[in-house]
Short mmCIF file of C-alpha atoms in Angstrom, two decimals:
data_model
loop_
_atom_site.label_atom_id
_atom_site.label_comp_id
_atom_site.label_asym_id
_atom_site.label_seq_id
_atom_site.Cartn_x
_atom_site.Cartn_y
_atom_site.Cartn_z
CA MET A 1 42.35 82.61 90.65
CA LYS A 2 40.48 82.04 86.95
CA ILE A 3 39.57 85.41 84.87
CA LYS A 4 35.65 83.65 84.46
CA GLU A 5 36.04 83.45 88.71
CA ILE A 6 37.82 87.74 88.16
CA GLY A 7 34.33 88.14 85.87
CA ASN A 8 32.07 86.35 89.19
CA LEU A 9 33.27 88.67 91.99
CA LEU A 10 33.14 91.76 89.80
CA ASP A 11 29.49 91.70 88.48
CA ALA A 12 30.86 91.92 84.96
CA VAL A 13 30.22 91.02 81.60
CA CYS A 14 32.75 89.88 79.29
CA LEU A 15 33.29 90.72 75.34
CA THR A 16 35.16 87.82 74.36
CA GLY A 17 34.58 84.86 73.55
CA GLU A 18 35.19 81.40 76.69
CA SER A 19 38.18 80.68 75.23
CA HIS A 20 40.06 82.79 77.59
CA LEU A 21 38.10 81.43 80.64
CA ASP A 22 39.81 79.69 82.13
CA SER A 23 43.06 81.22 82.06
CA GLU A 24 45.03 81.36 85.50
CA VAL A 25 45.95 84.77 87.19
CA ILE A 26 48.41 85.38 90.23
CA SER A 27 48.52 89.16 90.34
CA ALA A 28 46.93 92.52 88.74
CA CYS A 29 47.50 95.89 88.28
CA CYS A 30 45.01 99.54 88.25
CA SER A 31 46.42 102.10 86.30
CA ASP A 32 44.49 104.14 83.49
CA MET A 33 48.40 105.10 83.04
CA MET A 34 49.64 102.93 79.98
CA SER A 35 53.19 104.71 80.46
CA ASP A 36 53.25 103.38 83.95
CA VAL A 37 51.56 99.59 83.14
CA LEU A 38 54.64 99.35 80.76
CA ALA A 39 57.28 101.19 83.45
CA TYR A 40 55.85 98.87 86.77
CA VAL A 41 54.13 95.74 85.52
CA LYS A 42 56.04 92.95 85.31
CA ASP A 43 54.07 89.67 85.62
CA GLN A 44 50.67 91.19 86.74
CA GLY A 45 48.11 89.06 84.60
CA VAL A 46 45.04 91.01 84.99
CA LEU A 47 44.90 95.18 84.04
CA ILE A 48 41.73 97.20 85.75
CA THR A 49 41.54 100.40 83.88
CA GLY A 50 38.93 103.31 83.33
CA LEU A 51 41.13 104.18 79.94
CA ILE A 52 39.09 103.76 76.53
CA ASN A 53 40.92 103.56 73.85
CA PRO A 54 42.94 101.11 71.28
CA GLN A 55 46.37 101.32 73.36
CA VAL A 56 45.22 99.99 76.08
CA ILE A 57 44.24 96.96 74.34
CA ARG A 58 47.94 97.08 72.52
CA THR A 59 49.85 98.34 75.61
CA ALA A 60 48.45 95.03 77.78
CA ASN A 61 49.26 93.02 74.55
CA MET A 62 52.88 94.33 74.85
CA MET A 63 52.90 92.93 79.35
CA ASP A 64 51.83 89.40 77.97
CA MET A 65 48.86 90.43 80.02
CA ILE A 66 45.34 88.45 79.14
CA CYS A 67 42.66 89.78 81.00
CA ILE A 68 41.38 93.60 80.92
CA VAL A 69 39.05 94.52 83.08
CA PHE A 70 36.89 97.61 82.42
CA VAL A 71 35.68 99.66 85.22
CA ARG A 72 32.78 102.78 86.12
CA GLY A 73 30.53 101.25 83.60
CA LYS A 74 33.30 102.15 80.04
CA LYS A 75 32.91 100.00 77.01
CA PRO A 76 35.81 98.83 75.01
CA THR A 77 34.73 100.22 70.89
CA GLU A 78 34.07 96.91 68.64
CA GLU A 79 37.51 97.03 67.38
CA MET A 80 38.86 97.31 70.73
CA VAL A 81 37.35 93.97 71.50
CA GLU A 82 37.75 92.12 68.40
CA LEU A 83 42.27 93.03 68.77
CA ALA A 84 41.43 91.63 72.26
CA GLU A 85 40.54 88.19 70.19
CA GLU A 86 43.39 89.12 67.62
CA CYS A 87 45.63 88.82 71.06
CA GLY A 88 43.51 86.08 73.07
CA ILE A 89 43.38 88.55 75.82
CA ALA A 90 40.20 88.61 77.88
CA VAL A 91 38.21 91.46 78.26
CA MET A 92 35.36 92.66 80.12
CA CYS A 93 33.02 95.36 81.86
CA THR A 94 31.59 96.42 85.38
CA GLU A 95 29.43 99.11 86.96
CA LYS A 96 32.12 98.94 90.26
CA ARG A 97 34.79 102.10 90.39
CA ALA A 98 38.78 101.42 90.75
CA PHE A 99 39.68 100.73 94.07
CA GLU A 100 36.37 98.41 94.43
CA ALA A 101 37.01 96.62 91.85
CA SER A 102 41.09 96.00 92.32
CA GLY A 103 40.11 95.29 96.59
CA ILE A 104 37.03 92.77 95.92
CA LEU A 105 40.12 90.88 93.81
CA TYR A 106 42.95 92.02 95.97
CA ALA A 107 40.58 90.62 99.34
CA ALA A 108 40.21 86.97 97.05
CA GLY A 109 43.46 86.41 96.42
CA LEU A 110 44.91 88.68 93.56
CA SER A 111 48.61 90.51 94.43
CA ARG A 112 50.27 92.45 92.66
CA SER A 113 53.25 90.49 91.69
CA ALA A 114 53.14 86.76 91.11
CA GLU A 115 56.21 86.58 93.16
CA GLY A 116 54.79 88.37 96.39
CA LYS A 117 51.08 86.07 96.37
CA HIS A 118 49.37 87.16 100.15
CA VAL A 119 47.80 84.67 101.50
CA MET B 1 75.44 82.93 59.53
CA SER B 2 72.59 82.27 59.05
CA ASP B 3 69.83 84.23 57.81
CA THR B 4 68.03 87.40 59.17
CA VAL B 5 64.38 88.52 58.80
CA LYS B 6 63.84 91.94 58.50
CA PHE B 7 60.68 94.14 58.96
CA HIS B 8 59.43 97.71 57.20
CA PHE B 9 56.72 99.17 59.04
CA ASP B 10 56.08 103.16 58.34
CA VAL B 11 53.87 104.47 61.05
CA ASP B 12 51.65 107.09 60.14
CA GLY B 13 51.49 109.96 62.52
CA SER B 14 48.44 111.51 62.15
CA ASP B 15 45.81 109.04 64.01
CA PHE B 16 47.14 108.41 67.33
CA SER B 17 44.85 105.44 67.74
CA SER B 18 46.59 103.59 64.85
CA ALA B 19 49.71 103.59 67.23
CA GLY B 20 51.35 101.06 68.39
CA GLU B 21 50.18 98.28 65.24
CA ALA B 22 52.85 97.15 64.14
CA SER B 23 54.35 97.46 68.12
CA VAL B 24 51.70 94.22 67.25
CA THR B 25 53.02 92.31 64.41
CA VAL B 26 56.75 92.17 65.20
CA LYS B 27 55.60 90.18 68.58
CA LYS B 28 52.65 88.01 66.50
CA LYS B 29 55.99 87.95 63.82
CA LEU B 30 58.53 87.03 66.87
CA ARG B 31 56.12 84.44 68.77
CA GLN B 32 55.68 82.62 65.08
CA LEU B 33 59.32 82.84 64.27
CA GLY B 34 60.33 80.77 67.93
CA TYR B 35 61.92 82.97 69.66
CA PRO B 36 62.17 82.73 73.90
CA PRO B 37 59.28 84.96 75.42
CA GLU B 38 61.51 86.84 77.16
CA VAL B 39 63.13 87.91 74.39
CA ILE B 40 59.59 89.07 72.80
CA ARG B 41 58.75 90.57 75.85
CA ARG B 42 61.85 93.15 75.89
CA VAL B 43 61.77 93.55 71.96
CA SER B 44 57.98 94.61 72.17
CA ILE B 45 58.17 96.31 75.21
CA ALA B 46 61.48 99.06 73.83
CA MET B 47 60.06 99.83 69.92
CA TYR B 48 56.27 100.25 71.63
CA GLU B 49 57.32 102.71 73.74
CA GLY B 50 59.47 104.38 71.00
CA GLU B 51 56.24 103.25 68.25
CA ILE B 52 53.74 105.73 70.43
CA ASN B 53 56.68 108.37 70.80
CA MET B 54 57.68 108.77 67.01
CA VAL B 55 53.50 109.20 67.39
CA ILE B 56 53.29 112.04 69.34
CA HIS B 57 56.68 114.00 69.05
CA ALA B 58 57.40 113.59 65.69
CA ASN B 59 53.82 113.21 63.54
CA GLY B 60 55.23 108.74 62.54
CA GLY B 61 58.43 108.06 61.13
CA THR B 62 59.76 104.52 59.91
CA ALA B 63 60.82 101.21 61.78
CA ASP B 64 62.80 98.59 61.19
CA VAL B 65 63.18 95.33 62.58
CA GLU B 66 65.75 93.16 62.59
CA ALA B 67 65.72 89.12 63.51
CA SER B 68 69.23 86.69 64.48
CA ASP B 69 70.23 84.29 65.94
CA ASP B 70 70.99 86.06 68.93
CA GLU B 71 70.26 89.77 68.63
CA ILE B 72 67.20 91.59 67.23
CA VAL B 73 68.18 94.94 66.45
CA ILE B 74 65.20 97.83 66.06
CA ILE B 75 65.35 101.14 64.24
CA LEU B 76 62.95 104.47 64.68
CA SER B 77 63.56 106.72 61.94
CA ASP B 78 61.53 110.27 61.71
CA LYS B 79 61.40 113.53 60.52
CA GLY B 80 60.78 115.38 63.12
CA PRO B 81 61.86 118.94 65.34
CA GLY B 82 64.34 116.38 67.00
CA ILE B 83 65.20 116.56 70.84
CA PRO B 84 67.36 119.19 71.68
CA ASN B 85 68.51 117.77 75.39
CA VAL B 86 69.05 114.30 75.29
CA GLU B 87 70.36 114.27 78.95
CA LEU B 88 67.37 115.82 80.28
CA ALA B 89 64.90 113.49 77.55
CA MET B 90 66.42 109.99 78.80
CA GLN B 91 65.25 111.17 83.10
CA ALA B 92 62.76 109.51 84.44
CA GLY B 93 59.17 111.80 85.02
CA TYR B 94 60.51 114.53 81.55
CA SER B 95 58.46 115.35 79.66
CA THR B 96 57.01 116.82 76.92
CA ALA B 97 54.05 115.76 75.94
CA LYS B 98 51.01 117.44 76.39
CA ASP B 99 47.89 117.01 78.22
CA HIS B 100 45.70 115.08 76.03
CA ILE B 101 48.87 113.37 74.76
CA ARG B 102 47.82 112.37 79.04
CA ASN B 103 44.11 112.01 78.44
CA LEU B 104 45.31 109.13 76.56
CA GLY B 105 47.46 107.34 79.51
CA PHE B 106 50.86 108.40 78.28
CA GLY B 107 53.50 111.33 78.53
CA ALA B 108 54.72 110.26 81.97
CA GLY B 109 57.98 110.63 81.09
CA MET B 110 59.18 106.97 81.42
CA GLY B 111 59.15 106.10 77.93
CA PHE B 112 62.94 107.03 77.55
CA PRO B 113 64.10 105.36 80.65
CA ASN B 114 61.62 102.49 79.42
CA MET B 115 63.53 101.82 76.25
CA LYS B 116 67.04 101.48 77.81
CA LYS B 117 66.47 99.26 80.92
CA TYR B 118 64.75 96.92 78.34
CA THR B 119 67.57 96.49 75.67
CA ASP B 120 71.37 95.64 75.55
CA GLU B 121 72.22 99.36 74.00
CA MET B 122 69.79 102.56 72.55
CA ARG B 123 71.79 104.59 70.75
CA ILE B 124 69.93 108.12 69.50
CA ASP B 125 71.36 110.00 66.61
CA THR B 126 69.13 112.73 66.49
CA VAL B 127 69.88 116.70 64.65
CA VAL B 128 66.91 119.40 66.14
CA GLY B 129 64.81 120.95 63.53
CA GLN B 130 65.73 117.36 60.76
CA GLY B 131 64.85 114.51 62.94
CA THR B 132 65.40 111.76 65.49
CA THR B 133 66.70 108.29 64.38
CA ILE B 134 66.98 105.74 67.38
CA THR B 135 68.64 102.06 67.25
CA MET B 136 68.35 99.47 70.04
CA LYS B 137 69.23 96.21 70.49
CA VAL B 138 68.79 93.09 72.14
CA ARG B 139 71.39 91.03 72.81
CA PHE B 140 70.54 86.76 74.00
#
């Protein structure tokens, strides 16, 4: 799935540049606990979270994630968006809650791991 | 033996919002130096966990990274409270982080186990009341 499709599916507003939107992702992780993202994420390309602080961007960067979806209408700061741009991470915001956003993306084909891709 | 590239950072412990900056910089530099992605990923995760720990528990410290042809060494040193029981601190799920740290998304007690998991060698030198130095090596 392309990152721009995630934006369409979630009625999300993209806050970073156009350049990332054609990148492909096949899996996602949903968590507000960055400790768990660091401990359990292996090859997920998308982070779905409602947590707002610069460590969300840095954590995604450490885990080689390329897209962050902020749920529940949470808005990242300008500093966070700039950092994401520097790290090559697409950032988008949706009014949907984490459960709904995750469900929509799962139903559309995103999996929890690259190996365990469901059909 | 070829040259070793060294990086040094002072990690500010007074402001949580900057926690992790050194690790982001190291990741970028290692990419520029052309290290394999999997090596960079292991170094990044281990260093980031350690850097966050230093800010949470020890009011910051220093981070040194030495990158050579076959290994990357990360040395994190602080003058914090020290770790009274290292064995306990290594257990998955054990954390002394306060609620306000958990609200920031950290303190699940996975930092040390994760640092060990992603490195080939991890040494903890700690003295209660004086500080802690953690040395991690990633070989390839």
